[in-house]
A tleap script that builds the chain and sets N, CA, C and O, in Angstrom:
source leaprc.protein.ff14SB
mol = sequence {
  NASP SER ILE HIE ALA ALA ALA SER MET GLY
  ALA ALA ALA ASP VAL ARG ARG LEU LEU ALA
  ASP ASP ALA ARG ARG ALA THR LEU ALA LEU
  GLY PRO GLN GLY ILE THR PRO LEU VAL LEU
  ALA ALA HIE GLY ARG VAL GLN ASP ALA LEU
  GLY VAL ASP ALA ALA SER ARG ALA ASP VAL
  VAL ARG ALA LEU LEU ALA ALA ALA GLY THR
  THR GLU ASP GLU ILE VAL ALA GLU PHE LYS
  ARG VAL ARG ARG ALA GLN LYS CALA
}
set mol.1.N position { 9.118 -32.190 61.632 }
set mol.1.CA position { 8.670 -30.848 61.468 }
set mol.1.C position { 8.636 -29.947 62.703 }
set mol.1.O position { 8.356 -30.263 63.860 }
set mol.2.N position { 9.047 -28.531 62.111 }
set mol.2.CA position { 9.299 -27.520 62.498 }
set mol.2.C position { 7.906 -26.119 63.312 }
set mol.2.O position { 7.793 -25.004 62.802 }
set mol.3.N position { 7.156 -26.506 64.405 }
set mol.3.CA position { 6.450 -25.473 64.413 }
set mol.3.C position { 7.227 -23.761 64.106 }
set mol.3.O position { 6.640 -22.957 63.383 }
set mol.4.N position { 8.214 -23.510 64.592 }
set mol.4.CA position { 8.624 -22.138 63.612 }
set mol.4.C position { 8.948 -21.763 62.022 }
set mol.4.O position { 9.178 -20.682 61.481 }
set mol.5.N position { 8.863 -23.172 61.487 }
set mol.5.CA position { 8.885 -23.363 59.754 }
set mol.5.C position { 7.560 -22.818 59.384 }
set mol.5.O position { 7.132 -21.782 58.874 }
set mol.6.N position { 6.907 -24.334 60.012 }
set mol.6.CA position { 5.217 -23.567 60.169 }
set mol.6.C position { 4.387 -22.149 60.308 }
set mol.6.O position { 3.642 -21.534 59.545 }
set mol.7.N position { 4.717 -21.996 61.221 }
set mol.7.CA position { 4.454 -20.425 61.230 }
set mol.7.C position { 4.972 -19.562 60.611 }
set mol.7.O position { 4.236 -18.582 60.493 }
set mol.8.N position { 5.911 -19.469 60.155 }
set mol.8.CA position { 7.032 -18.712 59.636 }
set mol.8.C position { 6.752 -18.718 57.803 }
set mol.8.O position { 7.122 -17.864 56.997 }
set mol.9.N position { 6.081 -19.824 57.577 }
set mol.9.CA position { 5.308 -19.957 55.829 }
set mol.9.C position { 3.615 -19.995 56.086 }
set mol.9.O position { 2.939 -20.615 55.265 }
set mol.10.N position { 3.027 -19.403 57.099 }
set mol.10.CA position { 1.639 -19.856 57.459 }
set mol.10.C position { 0.899 -20.651 56.357 }
set mol.10.O position { 0.247 -20.562 55.316 }
set mol.11.N position { 1.547 -21.665 57.473 }
set mol.11.CA position { 1.056 -23.003 56.999 }
set mol.11.C position { 0.118 -23.611 58.382 }
set mol.11.O position { 0.598 -24.172 59.367 }
set mol.12.N position { -1.175 -23.351 58.155 }
set mol.12.CA position { -1.939 -23.225 59.270 }
set mol.12.C position { -2.433 -24.160 59.516 }
set mol.12.O position { -2.975 -24.271 60.616 }
set mol.13.N position { -2.449 -25.312 58.500 }
set mol.13.CA position { -2.829 -26.866 58.939 }
set mol.13.C position { -1.516 -27.469 59.379 }
set mol.13.O position { -1.631 -28.557 59.944 }
set mol.14.N position { -0.450 -27.055 59.258 }
set mol.14.CA position { 0.363 -27.826 59.592 }
set mol.14.C position { 1.055 -27.528 61.343 }
set mol.14.O position { 1.726 -28.141 62.173 }
set mol.15.N position { 0.209 -25.861 61.158 }
set mol.15.CA position { 1.081 -26.017 62.846 }
set mol.15.C position { -0.342 -26.236 63.472 }
set mol.15.O position { -0.256 -26.666 64.622 }
set mol.16.N position { -1.639 -26.056 63.024 }
set mol.16.CA position { -2.676 -26.923 64.062 }
set mol.16.C position { -2.149 -28.354 64.182 }
set mol.16.O position { -2.294 -28.987 65.228 }
set mol.17.N position { -1.508 -28.882 63.059 }
set mol.17.CA position { -1.166 -30.526 63.505 }
set mol.17.C position { -0.146 -30.855 64.303 }
set mol.17.O position { 0.029 -31.963 64.810 }
set mol.18.N position { 0.762 -29.582 64.461 }
set mol.18.CA position { 1.847 -29.823 65.027 }
set mol.18.C position { 1.305 -29.313 66.951 }
set mol.18.O position { 1.609 -29.941 67.965 }
set mol.19.N position { 0.625 -28.268 66.884 }
set mol.19.CA position { 0.015 -27.539 67.739 }
set mol.19.C position { -1.130 -29.301 68.964 }
set mol.19.O position { -1.089 -29.613 70.154 }
set mol.20.N position { -1.793 -29.793 67.938 }
set mol.20.CA position { -2.419 -30.969 68.136 }
set mol.20.C position { -1.878 -31.878 68.999 }
set mol.20.O position { -2.507 -32.382 69.929 }
set mol.21.N position { -0.629 -32.132 68.705 }
set mol.21.CA position { 0.521 -32.996 68.922 }
set mol.21.C position { 0.989 -32.812 70.410 }
set mol.21.O position { 1.253 -33.577 71.338 }
set mol.22.N position { 0.973 -31.459 70.221 }
set mol.22.CA position { 1.801 -30.917 71.583 }
set mol.22.C position { 1.914 -29.163 71.902 }
set mol.22.O position { 2.942 -28.492 71.807 }
set mol.23.N position { 0.469 -28.649 72.321 }
set mol.23.CA position { 0.028 -27.506 72.521 }
set mol.23.C position { 1.363 -26.530 72.827 }
set mol.23.O position { 1.489 -25.494 72.174 }
set mol.24.N position { 2.536 -26.973 74.034 }
set mol.24.CA position { 3.438 -26.469 74.179 }
set mol.24.C position { 4.397 -25.803 72.954 }
set mol.24.O position { 5.204 -24.977 73.380 }
set mol.25.N position { 4.425 -26.031 71.562 }
set mol.25.CA position { 4.997 -25.799 71.041 }
set mol.25.C position { 4.581 -24.521 70.897 }
set mol.25.O position { 5.518 -23.784 70.589 }
set mol.26.N position { 3.128 -23.756 71.041 }
set mol.26.CA position { 3.472 -22.637 70.983 }
set mol.26.C position { 4.299 -21.353 71.041 }
set mol.26.O position { 4.568 -20.330 70.411 }
set mol.27.N position { 4.584 -22.139 72.379 }
set mol.27.CA position { 5.615 -20.787 72.660 }
set mol.27.C position { 7.173 -21.335 73.202 }
set mol.27.O position { 7.777 -21.126 74.254 }
set mol.28.N position { 7.585 -22.284 71.738 }
set mol.28.CA position { 8.736 -22.849 72.542 }
set mol.28.C position { 9.401 -21.594 71.768 }
set mol.28.O position { 8.748 -20.943 70.952 }
set mol.29.N position { 10.632 -21.326 72.057 }
set mol.29.CA position { 11.711 -20.045 71.979 }
set mol.29.C position { 12.806 -20.812 71.314 }
set mol.29.O position { 13.341 -21.827 71.759 }
set mol.30.N position { 13.215 -19.870 69.591 }
set mol.30.CA position { 13.973 -20.813 69.245 }
set mol.30.C position { 15.559 -19.631 69.209 }
set mol.30.O position { 15.502 -18.410 69.064 }
set mol.31.N position { 16.332 -20.131 69.317 }
set mol.31.CA position { 17.604 -19.397 69.058 }
set mol.31.C position { 18.122 -18.613 70.671 }
set mol.31.O position { 17.612 -19.049 71.703 }
set mol.32.N position { 18.794 -17.857 70.717 }
set mol.32.CA position { 19.726 -17.214 71.766 }
set mol.32.C position { 18.858 -15.988 71.388 }
set mol.32.O position { 19.263 -15.040 72.061 }
set mol.33.N position { 17.754 -15.587 70.530 }
set mol.33.CA position { 16.786 -14.151 71.180 }
set mol.33.C position { 15.904 -14.737 71.121 }
set mol.33.O position { 15.054 -13.982 70.648 }
set mol.34.N position { 15.078 -16.558 71.467 }
set mol.34.CA position { 13.988 -16.539 71.840 }
set mol.34.C position { 12.946 -16.497 71.084 }
set mol.34.O position { 11.937 -16.849 71.694 }
set mol.35.N position { 12.691 -16.087 69.530 }
set mol.35.CA position { 11.770 -16.131 68.924 }
set mol.35.C position { 10.704 -17.395 68.938 }
set mol.35.O position { 10.816 -18.621 68.925 }
set mol.36.N position { 9.695 -16.523 68.968 }
set mol.36.CA position { 8.675 -17.797 69.533 }
set mol.36.C position { 7.436 -17.871 67.415 }
set mol.36.O position { 7.202 -17.218 66.399 }
set mol.37.N position { 7.157 -19.131 68.086 }
set mol.37.CA position { 5.980 -19.179 66.921 }
set mol.37.C position { 5.174 -18.144 66.059 }
set mol.37.O position { 4.980 -17.951 64.858 }
set mol.38.N position { 4.810 -17.591 67.206 }
set mol.38.CA position { 3.581 -16.272 67.159 }
set mol.38.C position { 4.876 -15.042 66.398 }
set mol.38.O position { 4.557 -14.444 65.371 }
set mol.39.N position { 5.825 -14.878 66.834 }
set mol.39.CA position { 6.632 -13.608 66.216 }
set mol.39.C position { 7.120 -13.846 64.589 }
set mol.39.O position { 7.294 -13.066 63.653 }
set mol.40.N position { 7.226 -15.061 64.714 }
set mol.40.CA position { 7.639 -15.727 62.989 }
set mol.40.C position { 6.361 -15.354 62.464 }
set mol.40.O position { 6.492 -14.468 61.620 }
set mol.41.N position { 5.026 -15.745 62.675 }
set mol.41.CA position { 3.772 -16.028 61.883 }
set mol.41.C position { 3.428 -14.414 61.775 }
set mol.41.O position { 2.960 -14.067 60.691 }
set mol.42.N position { 3.594 -13.477 62.692 }
set mol.42.CA position { 3.007 -12.025 62.819 }
set mol.42.C position { 4.392 -11.208 62.022 }
set mol.42.O position { 4.146 -10.059 61.656 }
set mol.43.N position { 5.413 -11.590 61.819 }
set mol.43.CA position { 6.527 -10.987 61.036 }
set mol.43.C position { 5.837 -10.634 59.586 }
set mol.43.O position { 5.420 -9.560 59.152 }
set mol.44.N position { 5.868 -11.729 59.099 }
set mol.44.CA position { 5.310 -11.435 57.362 }
set mol.44.C position { 6.150 -11.927 56.501 }
set mol.44.O position { 5.963 -12.702 55.563 }
set mol.45.N position { 7.445 -11.227 57.037 }
set mol.45.CA position { 8.653 -11.137 55.668 }
set mol.45.C position { 8.404 -12.471 54.740 }
set mol.45.O position { 7.902 -12.351 53.623 }
set mol.46.N position { 8.820 -13.861 55.320 }
set mol.46.CA position { 8.638 -14.862 54.317 }
set mol.46.C position { 7.082 -15.316 53.746 }
set mol.46.O position { 6.907 -15.935 52.697 }
set mol.47.N position { 5.691 -14.740 54.936 }
set mol.47.CA position { 5.107 -15.329 54.339 }
set mol.47.C position { 4.338 -14.487 53.085 }
set mol.47.O position { 3.459 -14.988 52.385 }
set mol.48.N position { 4.935 -12.875 52.922 }
set mol.48.CA position { 4.720 -12.529 52.172 }
set mol.48.C position { 5.759 -12.427 50.566 }
set mol.48.O position { 5.483 -11.777 49.558 }
set mol.49.N position { 6.978 -13.314 50.815 }
set mol.49.CA position { 7.740 -13.352 50.137 }
set mol.49.C position { 7.387 -14.991 49.308 }
set mol.49.O position { 8.052 -15.432 48.370 }
set mol.50.N position { 6.293 -15.625 49.890 }
set mol.50.CA position { 5.514 -16.658 49.101 }
set mol.50.C position { 3.934 -16.598 48.869 }
set mol.50.O position { 3.137 -17.505 48.629 }
set mol.51.N position { 3.733 -15.079 49.036 }
set mol.51.CA position { 2.524 -15.129 48.704 }
set mol.51.C position { 1.128 -15.464 49.330 }
set mol.51.O position { 0.032 -15.630 48.796 }
set mol.52.N position { 1.568 -15.515 50.766 }
set mol.52.CA position { 0.525 -16.314 51.400 }
set mol.52.C position { -0.429 -15.323 51.977 }
set mol.52.O position { -0.043 -14.260 52.464 }
set mol.53.N position { -1.931 -15.759 51.902 }
set mol.53.CA position { -2.804 -13.981 52.087 }
set mol.53.C position { -2.991 -14.309 53.553 }
set mol.53.O position { -2.628 -15.259 54.246 }
set mol.54.N position { -3.832 -12.957 53.847 }
set mol.54.CA position { -3.575 -12.534 55.645 }
set mol.54.C position { -4.666 -13.555 56.001 }
set mol.54.O position { -4.413 -13.928 57.146 }
set mol.55.N position { -5.932 -14.271 55.473 }
set mol.55.CA position { -6.626 -15.561 55.929 }
set mol.55.C position { -5.639 -16.386 56.526 }
set mol.55.O position { -5.617 -16.520 57.750 }
set mol.56.N position { -4.937 -16.870 55.895 }
set mol.56.CA position { -3.739 -17.798 56.317 }
set mol.56.C position { -3.149 -17.836 57.392 }
set mol.56.O position { -3.265 -18.644 58.314 }
set mol.57.N position { -2.223 -16.572 57.240 }
set mol.57.CA position { -1.465 -16.079 58.398 }
set mol.57.C position { -2.321 -15.711 59.538 }
set mol.57.O position { -1.796 -15.633 60.648 }
set mol.58.N position { -3.679 -15.458 59.382 }
set mol.58.CA position { -4.379 -14.995 60.614 }
set mol.58.C position { -4.582 -16.417 61.299 }
set mol.58.O position { -4.268 -16.694 62.457 }
set mol.59.N position { -5.137 -17.221 60.411 }
set mol.59.CA position { -5.355 -18.858 61.220 }
set mol.59.C position { -4.350 -19.098 62.060 }
set mol.59.O position { -4.529 -19.190 63.274 }
set mol.60.N position { -2.920 -19.250 61.351 }
set mol.60.CA position { -1.609 -19.319 62.306 }
set mol.60.C position { -1.557 -18.706 63.406 }
set mol.60.O position { -0.988 -19.211 64.373 }
set mol.61.N position { -2.134 -17.520 63.456 }
set mol.61.CA position { -1.941 -16.862 64.891 }
set mol.61.C position { -2.415 -17.289 65.766 }
set mol.61.O position { -1.903 -17.545 66.856 }
set mol.62.N position { -4.305 -17.545 65.146 }
set mol.62.CA position { -4.928 -17.472 66.111 }
set mol.62.C position { -4.897 -19.113 66.692 }
set mol.62.O position { -5.068 -19.510 67.844 }
set mol.63.N position { -4.597 -19.930 65.380 }
set mol.63.CA position { -4.163 -21.432 66.400 }
set mol.63.C position { -3.191 -21.243 67.369 }
set mol.63.O position { -3.349 -21.999 68.327 }
set mol.64.N position { -1.911 -20.237 67.483 }
set mol.64.CA position { -1.010 -20.300 68.107 }
set mol.64.C position { -1.390 -19.561 69.681 }
set mol.64.O position { -1.114 -19.819 70.852 }
set mol.65.N position { -2.095 -18.619 69.033 }
set mol.65.CA position { -2.787 -17.695 70.695 }
set mol.65.C position { -3.778 -18.379 71.086 }
set mol.65.O position { -4.222 -17.876 72.118 }
set mol.66.N position { -4.646 -19.752 70.605 }
set mol.66.CA position { -5.489 -20.508 71.628 }
set mol.66.C position { -4.981 -21.267 72.043 }
set mol.66.O position { -5.446 -21.644 73.118 }
set mol.67.N position { -3.470 -22.158 71.423 }
set mol.67.CA position { -2.927 -23.089 71.833 }
set mol.67.C position { -1.983 -22.499 73.470 }
set mol.67.O position { -1.712 -23.304 74.361 }
set mol.68.N position { -1.716 -21.402 73.530 }
set mol.68.CA position { -0.936 -20.612 74.160 }
set mol.68.C position { -1.485 -20.238 75.467 }
set mol.68.O position { -0.900 -20.160 76.547 }
set mol.69.N position { -2.972 -19.977 75.112 }
set mol.69.CA position { -3.573 -19.006 76.338 }
set mol.69.C position { -3.152 -17.706 76.483 }
set mol.69.O position { -3.375 -17.076 77.517 }
set mol.70.N position { -2.595 -17.271 75.595 }
set mol.70.CA position { -2.126 -15.645 75.081 }
set mol.70.C position { -2.756 -14.637 75.593 }
set mol.70.O position { -3.937 -14.885 75.352 }
set mol.71.N position { -2.707 -13.742 76.099 }
set mol.71.CA position { -3.361 -12.309 75.840 }
set mol.71.C position { -3.020 -11.230 75.156 }
set mol.71.O position { -1.877 -11.250 74.698 }
set mol.72.N position { -3.640 -10.332 74.956 }
set mol.72.CA position { -2.918 -9.249 74.254 }
set mol.72.C position { -1.486 -8.678 74.747 }
set mol.72.O position { -0.503 -8.313 74.103 }
set mol.73.N position { -1.731 -8.737 76.071 }
set mol.73.CA position { -0.990 -7.439 76.591 }
set mol.73.C position { -0.134 -8.339 76.718 }
set mol.73.O position { 0.883 -7.675 76.918 }
set mol.74.N position { 0.275 -9.793 76.748 }
set mol.74.CA position { 1.180 -10.565 76.379 }
set mol.74.C position { 1.889 -10.629 74.976 }
set mol.74.O position { 3.065 -10.452 74.658 }
set mol.75.N position { 0.900 -10.905 74.334 }
set mol.75.CA position { 1.978 -10.346 72.332 }
set mol.75.C position { 2.611 -9.021 72.622 }
set mol.75.O position { 3.824 -8.820 72.557 }
set mol.76.N position { 1.770 -8.189 72.926 }
set mol.76.CA position { 2.521 -6.711 72.789 }
set mol.76.C position { 3.881 -7.045 73.855 }
set mol.76.O position { 4.904 -6.954 73.176 }
set mol.77.N position { 4.107 -7.293 74.860 }
set mol.77.CA position { 5.240 -7.560 75.624 }
set mol.77.C position { 6.480 -8.464 74.711 }
set mol.77.O position { 7.618 -8.016 74.572 }
set mol.78.N position { 6.136 -9.486 74.269 }
set mol.78.CA position { 6.401 -10.979 73.944 }
set mol.78.C position { 7.442 -9.830 72.746 }
set mol.78.O position { 8.673 -9.833 72.774 }
set mol.79.N position { 6.574 -8.897 71.738 }
set mol.79.CA position { 6.902 -8.113 70.360 }
set mol.79.C position { 8.204 -7.538 71.180 }
set mol.79.O position { 9.406 -7.768 71.046 }
set mol.80.N position { 7.376 -6.584 72.202 }
set mol.80.CA position { 8.772 -5.392 72.715 }
set mol.80.C position { 10.148 -6.440 73.316 }
set mol.80.O position { 11.260 -6.039 73.658 }
set mol.81.N position { 9.797 -7.432 73.309 }
set mol.81.CA position { 10.985 -8.582 74.294 }
set mol.81.C position { 12.126 -8.245 72.846 }
set mol.81.O position { 13.226 -7.692 72.851 }
set mol.82.N position { 11.501 -8.705 71.944 }
set mol.82.CA position { 12.361 -9.666 70.697 }
set mol.82.C position { 13.207 -8.274 70.188 }
set mol.82.O position { 14.364 -8.146 69.788 }
set mol.83.N position { 12.063 -7.257 70.393 }
set mol.83.CA position { 12.957 -6.005 69.653 }
set mol.83.C position { 13.880 -5.640 70.113 }
set mol.83.O position { 14.807 -5.275 69.390 }
set mol.84.N position { 13.959 -5.606 71.248 }
set mol.84.CA position { 14.960 -5.270 72.297 }
set mol.84.C position { 15.938 -6.234 71.940 }
set mol.84.O position { 16.997 -5.771 71.517 }
set mol.85.N position { 15.799 -7.803 72.033 }
set mol.85.CA position { 16.755 -8.654 71.710 }
set mol.85.C position { 17.599 -8.421 70.437 }
set mol.85.O position { 18.665 -9.002 70.237 }
set mol.86.N position { 16.973 -7.416 69.488 }
set mol.86.CA position { 17.676 -8.039 68.047 }
set mol.86.C position { 18.068 -6.798 67.954 }
set mol.86.O position { 18.643 -6.498 66.909 }
set mol.87.N position { 17.864 -5.669 69.060 }
set mol.87.CA position { 18.782 -4.304 68.912 }
set mol.87.C position { 20.490 -4.575 69.423 }
set mol.87.O position { 21.551 -4.029 69.118 }
set mol.88.N position { 20.147 -5.608 70.270 }
set mol.88.CA position { 21.484 -5.941 71.440 }
set mol.88.C position { 22.350 -6.601 70.744 }
set mol.88.O position { 23.398 -6.984 71.264 }
savepdb mol mol.pdb
quit
C-alpha cells in the first residue's frame, strides 16, 4: 500500500489506515523532488479527475497534518520547496 497513491486519490480511509500503521509515512518523501503525501493530497489534479469531493480531500490533509505534527508555516515552506524543485 502506498501512502502517496492514497493521498493523491483522496482515499481518506486508506490514508488513516496507513498512518495508524506508521505515522512516519505522513512525511515520506517520494522521488528525486521529494514529493510528500501532503503535496499530493493538496495538489488536487488526480482528485479532480476522479471526482473526489472537497470533504474527502480535507480529511486526507487533516490526517496527514495530524500524523506529522505539521504547522502552517512548515506547510508553506514545503510547497515552496517543491515548486523550486519542479522548476529546476
